[in-house]
mmCIF file of C-alpha atoms and ligand atoms in Angstrom:
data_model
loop_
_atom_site.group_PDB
_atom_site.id
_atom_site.type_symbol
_atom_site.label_atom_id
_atom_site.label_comp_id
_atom_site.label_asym_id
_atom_site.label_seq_id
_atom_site.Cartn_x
_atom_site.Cartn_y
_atom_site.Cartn_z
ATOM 1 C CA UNK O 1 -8.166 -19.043 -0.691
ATOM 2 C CA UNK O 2 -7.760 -15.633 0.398
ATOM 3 C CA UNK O 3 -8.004 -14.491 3.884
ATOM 4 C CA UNK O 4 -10.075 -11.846 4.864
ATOM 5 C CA UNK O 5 -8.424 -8.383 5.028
ATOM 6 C CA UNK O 6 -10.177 -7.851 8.367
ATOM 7 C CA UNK O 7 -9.226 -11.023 9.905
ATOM 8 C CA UNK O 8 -5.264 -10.214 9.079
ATOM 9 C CA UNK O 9 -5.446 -6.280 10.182
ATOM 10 C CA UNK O 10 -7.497 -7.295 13.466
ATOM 11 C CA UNK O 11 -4.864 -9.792 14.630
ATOM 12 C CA UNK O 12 -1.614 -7.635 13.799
ATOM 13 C CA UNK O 13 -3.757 -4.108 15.516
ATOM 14 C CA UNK O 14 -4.240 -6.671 18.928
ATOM 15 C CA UNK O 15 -0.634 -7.333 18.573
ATOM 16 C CA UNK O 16 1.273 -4.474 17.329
ATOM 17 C CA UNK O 17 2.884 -4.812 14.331
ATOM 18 C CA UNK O 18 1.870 -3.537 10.710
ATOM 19 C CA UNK O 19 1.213 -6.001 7.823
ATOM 20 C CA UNK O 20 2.356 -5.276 4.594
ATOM 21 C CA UNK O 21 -0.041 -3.835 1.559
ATOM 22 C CA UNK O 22 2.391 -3.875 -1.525
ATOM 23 C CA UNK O 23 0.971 -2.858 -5.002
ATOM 24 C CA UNK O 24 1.422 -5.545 -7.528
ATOM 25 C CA UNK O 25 1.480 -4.827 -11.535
ATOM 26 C CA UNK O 26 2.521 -8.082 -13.169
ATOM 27 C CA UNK O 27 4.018 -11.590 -12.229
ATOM 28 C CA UNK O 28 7.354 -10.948 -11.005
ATOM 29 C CA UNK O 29 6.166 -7.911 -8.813
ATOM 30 C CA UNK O 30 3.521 -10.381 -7.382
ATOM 31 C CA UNK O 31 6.117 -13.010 -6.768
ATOM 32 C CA UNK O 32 8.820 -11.285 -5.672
ATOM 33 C CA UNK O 33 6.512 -10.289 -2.330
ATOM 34 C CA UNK O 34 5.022 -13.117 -2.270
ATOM 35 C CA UNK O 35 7.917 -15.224 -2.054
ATOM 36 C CA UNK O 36 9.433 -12.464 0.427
ATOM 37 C CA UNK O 37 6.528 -13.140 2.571
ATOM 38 C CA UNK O 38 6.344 -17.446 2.739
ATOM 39 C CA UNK O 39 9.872 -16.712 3.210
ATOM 40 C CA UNK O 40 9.808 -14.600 6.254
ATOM 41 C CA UNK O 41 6.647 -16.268 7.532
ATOM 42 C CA UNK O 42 4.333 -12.733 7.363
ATOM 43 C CA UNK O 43 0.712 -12.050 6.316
ATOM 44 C CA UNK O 44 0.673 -9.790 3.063
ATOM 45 C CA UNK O 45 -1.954 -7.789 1.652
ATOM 46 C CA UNK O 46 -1.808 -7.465 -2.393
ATOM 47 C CA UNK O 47 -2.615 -4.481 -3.848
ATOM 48 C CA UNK O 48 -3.876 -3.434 -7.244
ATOM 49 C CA UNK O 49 -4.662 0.224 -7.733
ATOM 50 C CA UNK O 50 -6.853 1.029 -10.695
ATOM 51 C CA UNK O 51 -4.103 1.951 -13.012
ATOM 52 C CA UNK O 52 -3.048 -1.843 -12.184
ATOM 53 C CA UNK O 53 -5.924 -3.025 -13.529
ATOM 54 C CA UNK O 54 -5.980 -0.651 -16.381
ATOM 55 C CA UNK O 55 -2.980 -1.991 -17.775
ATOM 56 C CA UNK O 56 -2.848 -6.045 -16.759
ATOM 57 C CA UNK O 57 -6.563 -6.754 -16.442
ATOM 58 C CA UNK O 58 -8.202 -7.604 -12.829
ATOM 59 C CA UNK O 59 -9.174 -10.653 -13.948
ATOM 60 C CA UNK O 60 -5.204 -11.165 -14.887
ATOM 61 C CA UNK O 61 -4.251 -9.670 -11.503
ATOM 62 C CA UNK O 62 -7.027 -11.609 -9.650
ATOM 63 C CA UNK O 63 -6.271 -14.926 -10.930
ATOM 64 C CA UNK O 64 -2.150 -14.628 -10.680
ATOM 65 C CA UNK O 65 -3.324 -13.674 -6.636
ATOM 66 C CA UNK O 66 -5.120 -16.605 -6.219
ATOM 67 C CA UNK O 67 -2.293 -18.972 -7.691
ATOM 68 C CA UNK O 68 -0.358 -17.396 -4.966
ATOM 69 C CA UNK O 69 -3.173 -17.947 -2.092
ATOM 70 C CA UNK O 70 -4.421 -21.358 -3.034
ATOM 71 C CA UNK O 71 -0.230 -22.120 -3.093
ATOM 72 C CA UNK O 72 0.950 -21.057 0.099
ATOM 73 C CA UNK O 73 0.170 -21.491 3.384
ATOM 74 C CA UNK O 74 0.620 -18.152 4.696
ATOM 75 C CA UNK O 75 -2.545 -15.524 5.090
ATOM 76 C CA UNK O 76 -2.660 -13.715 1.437
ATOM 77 C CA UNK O 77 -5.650 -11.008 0.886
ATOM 78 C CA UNK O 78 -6.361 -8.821 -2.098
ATOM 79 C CA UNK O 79 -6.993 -5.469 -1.930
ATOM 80 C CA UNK O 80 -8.632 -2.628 -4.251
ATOM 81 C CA UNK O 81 -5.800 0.256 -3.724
ATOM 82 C CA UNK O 82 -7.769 3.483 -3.956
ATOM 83 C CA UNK O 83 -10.566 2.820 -5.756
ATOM 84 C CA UNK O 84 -12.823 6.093 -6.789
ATOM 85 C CA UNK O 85 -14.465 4.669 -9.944
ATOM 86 C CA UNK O 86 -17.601 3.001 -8.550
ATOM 87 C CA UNK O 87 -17.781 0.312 -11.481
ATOM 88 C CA UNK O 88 -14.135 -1.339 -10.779
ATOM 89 C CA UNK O 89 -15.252 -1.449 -7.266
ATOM 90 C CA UNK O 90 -18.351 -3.223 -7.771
ATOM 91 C CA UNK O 91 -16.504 -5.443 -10.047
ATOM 92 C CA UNK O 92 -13.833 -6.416 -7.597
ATOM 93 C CA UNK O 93 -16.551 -6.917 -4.996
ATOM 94 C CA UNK O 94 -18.077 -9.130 -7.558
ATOM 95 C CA UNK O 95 -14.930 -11.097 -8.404
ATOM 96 C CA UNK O 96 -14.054 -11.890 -4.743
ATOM 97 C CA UNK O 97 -11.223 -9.371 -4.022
ATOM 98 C CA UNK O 98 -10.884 -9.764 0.827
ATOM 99 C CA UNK O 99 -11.129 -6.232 0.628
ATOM 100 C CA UNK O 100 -11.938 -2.691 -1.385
ATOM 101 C CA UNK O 101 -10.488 1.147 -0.511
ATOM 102 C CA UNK O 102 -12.937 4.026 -1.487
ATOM 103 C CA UNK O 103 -10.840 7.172 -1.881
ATOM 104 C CA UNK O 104 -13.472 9.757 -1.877
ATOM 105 C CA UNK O 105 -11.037 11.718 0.040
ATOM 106 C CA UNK O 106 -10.498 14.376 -2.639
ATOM 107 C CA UNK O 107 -14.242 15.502 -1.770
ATOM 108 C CA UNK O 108 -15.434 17.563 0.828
ATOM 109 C CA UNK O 109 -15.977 16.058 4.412
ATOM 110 C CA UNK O 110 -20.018 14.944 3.694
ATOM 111 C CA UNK O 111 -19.314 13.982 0.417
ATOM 112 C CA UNK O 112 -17.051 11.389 1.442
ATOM 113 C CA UNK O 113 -18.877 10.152 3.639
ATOM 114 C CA UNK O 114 -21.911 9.926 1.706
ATOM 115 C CA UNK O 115 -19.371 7.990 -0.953
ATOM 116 C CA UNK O 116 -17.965 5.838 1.376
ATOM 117 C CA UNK O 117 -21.423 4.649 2.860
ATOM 118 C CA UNK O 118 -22.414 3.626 -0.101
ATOM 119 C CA UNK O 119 -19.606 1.691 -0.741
ATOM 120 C CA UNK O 120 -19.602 -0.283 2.761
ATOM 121 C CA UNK O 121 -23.255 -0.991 2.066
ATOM 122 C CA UNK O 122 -22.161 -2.688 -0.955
ATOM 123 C CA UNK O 123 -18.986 -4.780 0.188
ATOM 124 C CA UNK O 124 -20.363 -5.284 4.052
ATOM 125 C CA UNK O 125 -23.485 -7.200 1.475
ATOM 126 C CA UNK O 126 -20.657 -9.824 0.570
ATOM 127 C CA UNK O 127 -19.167 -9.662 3.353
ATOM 128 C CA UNK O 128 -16.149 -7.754 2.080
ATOM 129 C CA UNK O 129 -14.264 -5.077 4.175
ATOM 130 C CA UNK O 130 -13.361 -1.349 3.412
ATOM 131 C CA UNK O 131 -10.896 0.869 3.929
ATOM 132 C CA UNK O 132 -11.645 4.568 3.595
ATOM 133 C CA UNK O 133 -9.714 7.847 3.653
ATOM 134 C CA UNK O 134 -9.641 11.192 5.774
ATOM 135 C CA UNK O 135 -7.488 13.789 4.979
ATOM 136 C CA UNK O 136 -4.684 14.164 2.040
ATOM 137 C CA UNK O 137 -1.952 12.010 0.876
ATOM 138 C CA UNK O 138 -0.736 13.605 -1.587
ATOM 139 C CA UNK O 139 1.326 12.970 -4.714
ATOM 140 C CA UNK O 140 4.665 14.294 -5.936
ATOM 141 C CA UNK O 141 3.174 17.085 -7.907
ATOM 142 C CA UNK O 142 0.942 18.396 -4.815
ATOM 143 C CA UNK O 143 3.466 18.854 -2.364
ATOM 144 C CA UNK O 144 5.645 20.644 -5.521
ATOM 145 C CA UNK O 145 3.150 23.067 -6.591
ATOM 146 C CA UNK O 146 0.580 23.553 -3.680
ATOM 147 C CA UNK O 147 2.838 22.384 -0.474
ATOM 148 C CA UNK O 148 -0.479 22.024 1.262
ATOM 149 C CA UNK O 149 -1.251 18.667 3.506
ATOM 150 C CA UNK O 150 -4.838 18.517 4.762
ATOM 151 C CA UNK O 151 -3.831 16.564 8.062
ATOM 152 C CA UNK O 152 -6.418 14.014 9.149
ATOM 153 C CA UNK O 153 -8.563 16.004 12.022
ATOM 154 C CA UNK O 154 -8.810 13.355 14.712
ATOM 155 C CA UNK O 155 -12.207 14.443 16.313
ATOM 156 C CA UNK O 156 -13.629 14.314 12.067
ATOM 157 C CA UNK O 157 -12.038 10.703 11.696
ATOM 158 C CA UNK O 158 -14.310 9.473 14.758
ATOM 159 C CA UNK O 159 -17.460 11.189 13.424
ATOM 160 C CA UNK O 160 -16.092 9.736 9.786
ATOM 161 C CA UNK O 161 -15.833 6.088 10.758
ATOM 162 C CA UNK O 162 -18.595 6.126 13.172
ATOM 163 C CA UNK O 163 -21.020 7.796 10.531
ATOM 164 C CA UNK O 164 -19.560 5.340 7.905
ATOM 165 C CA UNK O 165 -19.169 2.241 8.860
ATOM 166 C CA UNK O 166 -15.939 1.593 7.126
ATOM 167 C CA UNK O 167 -13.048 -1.081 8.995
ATOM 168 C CA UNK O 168 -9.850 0.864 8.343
ATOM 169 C CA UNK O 169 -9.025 4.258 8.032
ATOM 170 C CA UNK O 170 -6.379 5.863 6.093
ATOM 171 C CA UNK O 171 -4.891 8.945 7.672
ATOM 172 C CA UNK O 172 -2.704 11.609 6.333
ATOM 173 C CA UNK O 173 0.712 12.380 8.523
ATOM 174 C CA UNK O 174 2.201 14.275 5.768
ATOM 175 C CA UNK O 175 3.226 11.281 3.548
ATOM 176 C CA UNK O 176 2.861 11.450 -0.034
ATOM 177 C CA UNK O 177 2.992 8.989 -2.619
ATOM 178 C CA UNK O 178 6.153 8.138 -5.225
ATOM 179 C CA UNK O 179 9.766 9.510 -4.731
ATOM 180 C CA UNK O 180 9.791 13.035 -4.044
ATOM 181 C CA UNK O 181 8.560 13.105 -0.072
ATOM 182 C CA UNK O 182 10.577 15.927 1.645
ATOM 183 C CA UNK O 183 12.339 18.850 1.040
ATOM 184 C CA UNK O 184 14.840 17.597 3.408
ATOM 185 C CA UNK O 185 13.727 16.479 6.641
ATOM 186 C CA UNK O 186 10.820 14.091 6.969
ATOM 187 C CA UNK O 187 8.394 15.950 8.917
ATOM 188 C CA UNK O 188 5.880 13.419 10.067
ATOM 189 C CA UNK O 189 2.875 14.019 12.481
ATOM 190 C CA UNK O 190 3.277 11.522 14.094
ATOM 191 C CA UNK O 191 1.069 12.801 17.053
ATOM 192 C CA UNK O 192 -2.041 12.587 15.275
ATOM 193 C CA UNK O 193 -1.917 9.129 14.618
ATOM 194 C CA UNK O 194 -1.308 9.194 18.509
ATOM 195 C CA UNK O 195 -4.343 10.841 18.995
ATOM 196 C CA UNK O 196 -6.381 8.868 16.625
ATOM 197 C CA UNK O 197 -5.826 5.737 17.630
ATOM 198 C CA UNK O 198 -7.136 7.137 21.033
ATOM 199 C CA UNK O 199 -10.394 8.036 19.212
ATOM 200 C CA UNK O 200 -10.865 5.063 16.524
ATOM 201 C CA UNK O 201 -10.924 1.430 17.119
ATOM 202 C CA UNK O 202 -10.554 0.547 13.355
ATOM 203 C CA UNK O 203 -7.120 -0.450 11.926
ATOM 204 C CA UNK O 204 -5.271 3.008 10.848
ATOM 205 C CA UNK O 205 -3.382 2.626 7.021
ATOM 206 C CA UNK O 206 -0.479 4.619 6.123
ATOM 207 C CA UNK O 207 -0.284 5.671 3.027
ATOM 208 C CA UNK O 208 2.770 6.930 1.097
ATOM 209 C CA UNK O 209 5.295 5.569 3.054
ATOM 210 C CA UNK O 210 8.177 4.496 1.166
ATOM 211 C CA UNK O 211 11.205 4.608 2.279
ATOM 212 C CA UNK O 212 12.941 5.501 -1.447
ATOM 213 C CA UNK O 213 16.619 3.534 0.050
ATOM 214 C CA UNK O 214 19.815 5.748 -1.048
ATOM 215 C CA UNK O 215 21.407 2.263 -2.063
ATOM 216 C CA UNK O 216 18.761 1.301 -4.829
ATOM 217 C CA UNK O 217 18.261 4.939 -5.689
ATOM 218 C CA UNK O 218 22.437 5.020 -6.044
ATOM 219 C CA UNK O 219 22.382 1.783 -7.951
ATOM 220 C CA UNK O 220 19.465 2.577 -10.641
ATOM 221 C CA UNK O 221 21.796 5.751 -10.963
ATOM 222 C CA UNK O 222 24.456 4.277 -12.014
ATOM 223 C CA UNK O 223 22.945 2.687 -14.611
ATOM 224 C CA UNK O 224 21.169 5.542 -15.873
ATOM 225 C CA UNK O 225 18.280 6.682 -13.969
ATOM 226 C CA UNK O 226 17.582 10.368 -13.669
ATOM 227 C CA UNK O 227 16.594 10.918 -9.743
ATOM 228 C CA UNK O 228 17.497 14.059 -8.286
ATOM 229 C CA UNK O 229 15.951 15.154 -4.915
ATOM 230 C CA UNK O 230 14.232 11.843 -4.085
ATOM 231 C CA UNK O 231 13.290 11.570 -0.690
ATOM 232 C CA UNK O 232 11.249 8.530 1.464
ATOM 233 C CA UNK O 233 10.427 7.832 5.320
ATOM 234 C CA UNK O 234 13.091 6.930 7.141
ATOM 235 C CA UNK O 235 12.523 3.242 8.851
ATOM 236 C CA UNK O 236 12.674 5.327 12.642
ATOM 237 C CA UNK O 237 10.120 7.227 11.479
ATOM 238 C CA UNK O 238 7.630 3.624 10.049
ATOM 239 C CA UNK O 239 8.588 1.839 13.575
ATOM 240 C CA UNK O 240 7.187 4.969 15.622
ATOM 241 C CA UNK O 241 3.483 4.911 13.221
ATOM 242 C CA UNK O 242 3.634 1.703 13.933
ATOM 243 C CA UNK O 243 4.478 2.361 17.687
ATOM 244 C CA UNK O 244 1.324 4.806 17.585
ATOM 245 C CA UNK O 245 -0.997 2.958 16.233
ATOM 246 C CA UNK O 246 -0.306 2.039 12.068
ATOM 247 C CA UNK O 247 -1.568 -1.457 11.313
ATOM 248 C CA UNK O 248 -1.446 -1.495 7.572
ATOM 249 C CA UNK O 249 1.625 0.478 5.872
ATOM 250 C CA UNK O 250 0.980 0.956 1.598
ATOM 251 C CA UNK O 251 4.433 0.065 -0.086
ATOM 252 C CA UNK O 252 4.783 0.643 -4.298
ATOM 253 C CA UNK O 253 7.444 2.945 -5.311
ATOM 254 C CA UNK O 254 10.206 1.100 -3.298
ATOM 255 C CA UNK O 255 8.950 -1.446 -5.490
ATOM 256 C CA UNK O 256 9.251 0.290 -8.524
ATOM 257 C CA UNK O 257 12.880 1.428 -7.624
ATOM 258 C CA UNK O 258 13.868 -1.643 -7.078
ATOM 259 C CA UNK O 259 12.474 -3.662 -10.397
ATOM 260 C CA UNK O 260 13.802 -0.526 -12.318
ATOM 261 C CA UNK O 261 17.538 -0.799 -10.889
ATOM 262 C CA UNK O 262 17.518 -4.058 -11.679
ATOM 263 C CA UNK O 263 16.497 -4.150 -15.566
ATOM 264 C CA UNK O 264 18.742 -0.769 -16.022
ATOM 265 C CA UNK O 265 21.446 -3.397 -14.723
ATOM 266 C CA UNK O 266 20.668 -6.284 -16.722
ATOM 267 C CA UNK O 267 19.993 -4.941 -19.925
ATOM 268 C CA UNK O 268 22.933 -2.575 -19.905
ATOM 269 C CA UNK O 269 25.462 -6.159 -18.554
ATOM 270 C CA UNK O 270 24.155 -8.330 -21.307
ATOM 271 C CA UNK O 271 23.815 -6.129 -24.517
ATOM 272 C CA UNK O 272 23.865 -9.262 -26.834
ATOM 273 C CA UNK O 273 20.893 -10.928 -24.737
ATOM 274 C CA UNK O 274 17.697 -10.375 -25.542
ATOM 275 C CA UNK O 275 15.538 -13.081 -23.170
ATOM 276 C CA UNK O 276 13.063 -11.266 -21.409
ATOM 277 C CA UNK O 277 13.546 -13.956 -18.482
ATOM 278 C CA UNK O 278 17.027 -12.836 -18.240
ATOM 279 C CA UNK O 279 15.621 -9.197 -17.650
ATOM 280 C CA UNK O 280 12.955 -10.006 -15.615
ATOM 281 C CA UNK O 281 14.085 -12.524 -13.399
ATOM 282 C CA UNK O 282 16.495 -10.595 -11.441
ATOM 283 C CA UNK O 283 13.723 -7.590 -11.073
ATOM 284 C CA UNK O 284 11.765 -10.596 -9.714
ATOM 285 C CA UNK O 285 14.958 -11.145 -6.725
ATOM 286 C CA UNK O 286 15.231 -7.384 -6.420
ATOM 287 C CA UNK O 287 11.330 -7.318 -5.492
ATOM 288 C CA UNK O 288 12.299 -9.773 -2.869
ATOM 289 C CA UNK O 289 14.899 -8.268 -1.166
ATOM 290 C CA UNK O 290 12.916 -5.361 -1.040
ATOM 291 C CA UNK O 291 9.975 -6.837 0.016
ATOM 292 C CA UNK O 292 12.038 -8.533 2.726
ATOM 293 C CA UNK O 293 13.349 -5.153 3.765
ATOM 294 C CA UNK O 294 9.863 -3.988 4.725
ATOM 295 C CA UNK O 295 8.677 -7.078 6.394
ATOM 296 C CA UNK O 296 11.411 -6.820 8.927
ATOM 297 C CA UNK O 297 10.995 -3.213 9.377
ATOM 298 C CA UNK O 298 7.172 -3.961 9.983
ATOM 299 C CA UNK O 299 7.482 -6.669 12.764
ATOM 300 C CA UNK O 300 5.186 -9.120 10.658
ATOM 301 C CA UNK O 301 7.743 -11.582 10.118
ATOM 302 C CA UNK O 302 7.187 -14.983 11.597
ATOM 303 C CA UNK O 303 3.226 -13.836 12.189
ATOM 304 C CA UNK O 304 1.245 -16.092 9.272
HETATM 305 O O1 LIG S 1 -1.195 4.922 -4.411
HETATM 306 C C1 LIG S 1 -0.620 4.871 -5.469
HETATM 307 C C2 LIG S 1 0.038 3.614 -5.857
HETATM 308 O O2 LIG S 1 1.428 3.789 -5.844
HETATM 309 C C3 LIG S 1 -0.458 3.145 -7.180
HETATM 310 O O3 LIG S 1 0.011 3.941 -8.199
HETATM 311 O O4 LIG S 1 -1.990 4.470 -9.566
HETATM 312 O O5 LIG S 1 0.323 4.546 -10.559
HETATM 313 O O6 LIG S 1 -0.734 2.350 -9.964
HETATM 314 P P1 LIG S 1 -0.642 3.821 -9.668
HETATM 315 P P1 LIG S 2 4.525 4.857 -1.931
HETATM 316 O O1 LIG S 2 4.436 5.656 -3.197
HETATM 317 O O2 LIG S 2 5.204 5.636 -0.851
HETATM 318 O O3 LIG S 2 5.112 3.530 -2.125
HETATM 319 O O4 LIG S 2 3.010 4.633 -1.416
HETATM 320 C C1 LIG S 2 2.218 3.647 -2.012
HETATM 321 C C2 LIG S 2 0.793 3.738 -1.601
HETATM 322 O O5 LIG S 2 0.404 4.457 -0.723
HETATM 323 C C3 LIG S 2 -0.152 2.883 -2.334
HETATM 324 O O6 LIG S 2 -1.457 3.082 -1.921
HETATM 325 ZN ZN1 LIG S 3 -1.854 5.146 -1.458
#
């Protein structure tokens, strides 16, 4: 079955490399990095964020995950992406899910750390590990309208993690989620991961950290896509977080790129066919290559 989060995390944080966390929505998406990931050998961490489970189901998303764990021989763990509703986290604590995230990071410092107690209390009960956040990764919309990025404060992330308990830390660099980074150059503080990790024994996440590739971007363009000033982290930038001290680096909206491209490309090549498996399918080999893409860049290959 699934292998614990902590167990995965622990061994690729001794060793220096960063494992994989990629959001899944829906079958192909799930076996696109799966197969990616027997493929290249590499631990992966599943991902369903609670707009995930709003539209499939978790029990959907939790059974198509085992499928793929009980299947393969490679160390598969699911993971509650940002969880803030306390009822879907008890629930995926409930249903067996290797790990949960409380994002309580919106809230002021003792708030969250009130919120995230609470929530280690519950999962450490079953034995299930949590990942917590300090500091803001932002969407698209905050970096528009407020350009404001509460960096993690690394002396507050000890006091957070030794006051809460919780086994990996999310920091914020100055990432943001979805397509629209940077204005330009990525600007990346990289230094504070440095002086984290100096601070924190836990595994440190990144979120946000796509790297939006010009050649997907170019190709779901061409077929119709409207994305103007889209911007991700360039791969020199993920191999020095990892270099510092990342051990678990969040990956959806390459994802989404990707699938989109390719069903812009199908449906517009074959106008007469309307098989959804003919749409589908090569979204499902786009995921891959994708998924490949980051496992490379990550170092896990060749680690399950
Ligand atoms: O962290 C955000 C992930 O990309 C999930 O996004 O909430 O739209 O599923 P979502
Ligand atoms: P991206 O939007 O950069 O893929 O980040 C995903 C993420 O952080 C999920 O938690
Ligand atoms: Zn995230």
């Amino acid at each position: 079955m699934f292998t614990p989060t902590k167990t995965i995390l622990e061994k690729a944080h001794k060793n220096h490399y960063a494992v994989p966390h990629f959001n899944i929505n829906n079958m192909e998406i799930l076996q696109g990095v799966v197969q990616a990931a027997v493929k290249l050998k590499s631990p992966i961490i599943l991902a369903t964020s609670e707009g995930a489970i709003g539209y499939a189901g978790m029990e959907y998303l939790y059974a198509l995950a085992k499928v793929a764990a009980e299947t393969h021989k490679i160390p598969i763990a699911l993971h509650l992406d940002h969880g803030k509703d306390l009822n879907i986290i008890k629930k995926a604590i409930q249903l067996g899910y290797s790990s949960v995230m409380i994002d309580a990071s919106h809230e002021e410092f003792e708030k969250n750390i009130a919120f995230t107690r609470k929530v280690v209390q519950l999962a450490h009960r079953q034995r299930i590990s949590v990942e917590a956040e300090l500091g803001t990764i932002g969407g698209a919309e905050d970096l528009v309208e407020s350009r404001k990025i509460l960096y993690t404060n690394p002396t507050k992330a000890k006091e957070f993690v030794n006051r809460t308990g919780c086994d990996f830390l999310a920091v914020a660099i100055g990432t943001s989620h979805g397509a629209y980074k940077f204005r330009g150059k990525a600007d990346l503080r990289q230094d504070i991961v440095e002086q984290i990790r100096k601070l924190v024994k836990v595994p440190l996440v990144l979120h946000g950290a796509s790297g939006v590739p010009e050649k997907i971007v170019k190709e779901a363009q061409k077929y119709g896509a409207k994305l103007t000033g889209v911007y991700g982290v360039p791969d020199s930038q993920i191999k020095l977080a990892i270099q510092k001290g990342i051990t678990k680096i969040n990956t959806d909206t390459d994802l989404r790129l990707a699938f989109d491209a390719a069903v812009r490309k199908a449906v517009q090549a074959r106008p007469a066919d309307f098989d959804p498996r003919h749409i589908l399918g090569p979204a499902r080999e786009a995921i891959q290559k994708v998924a490949e893409q980051r496992i490379t860049l990550f170092d896990s290959k060749g680690k399950a």
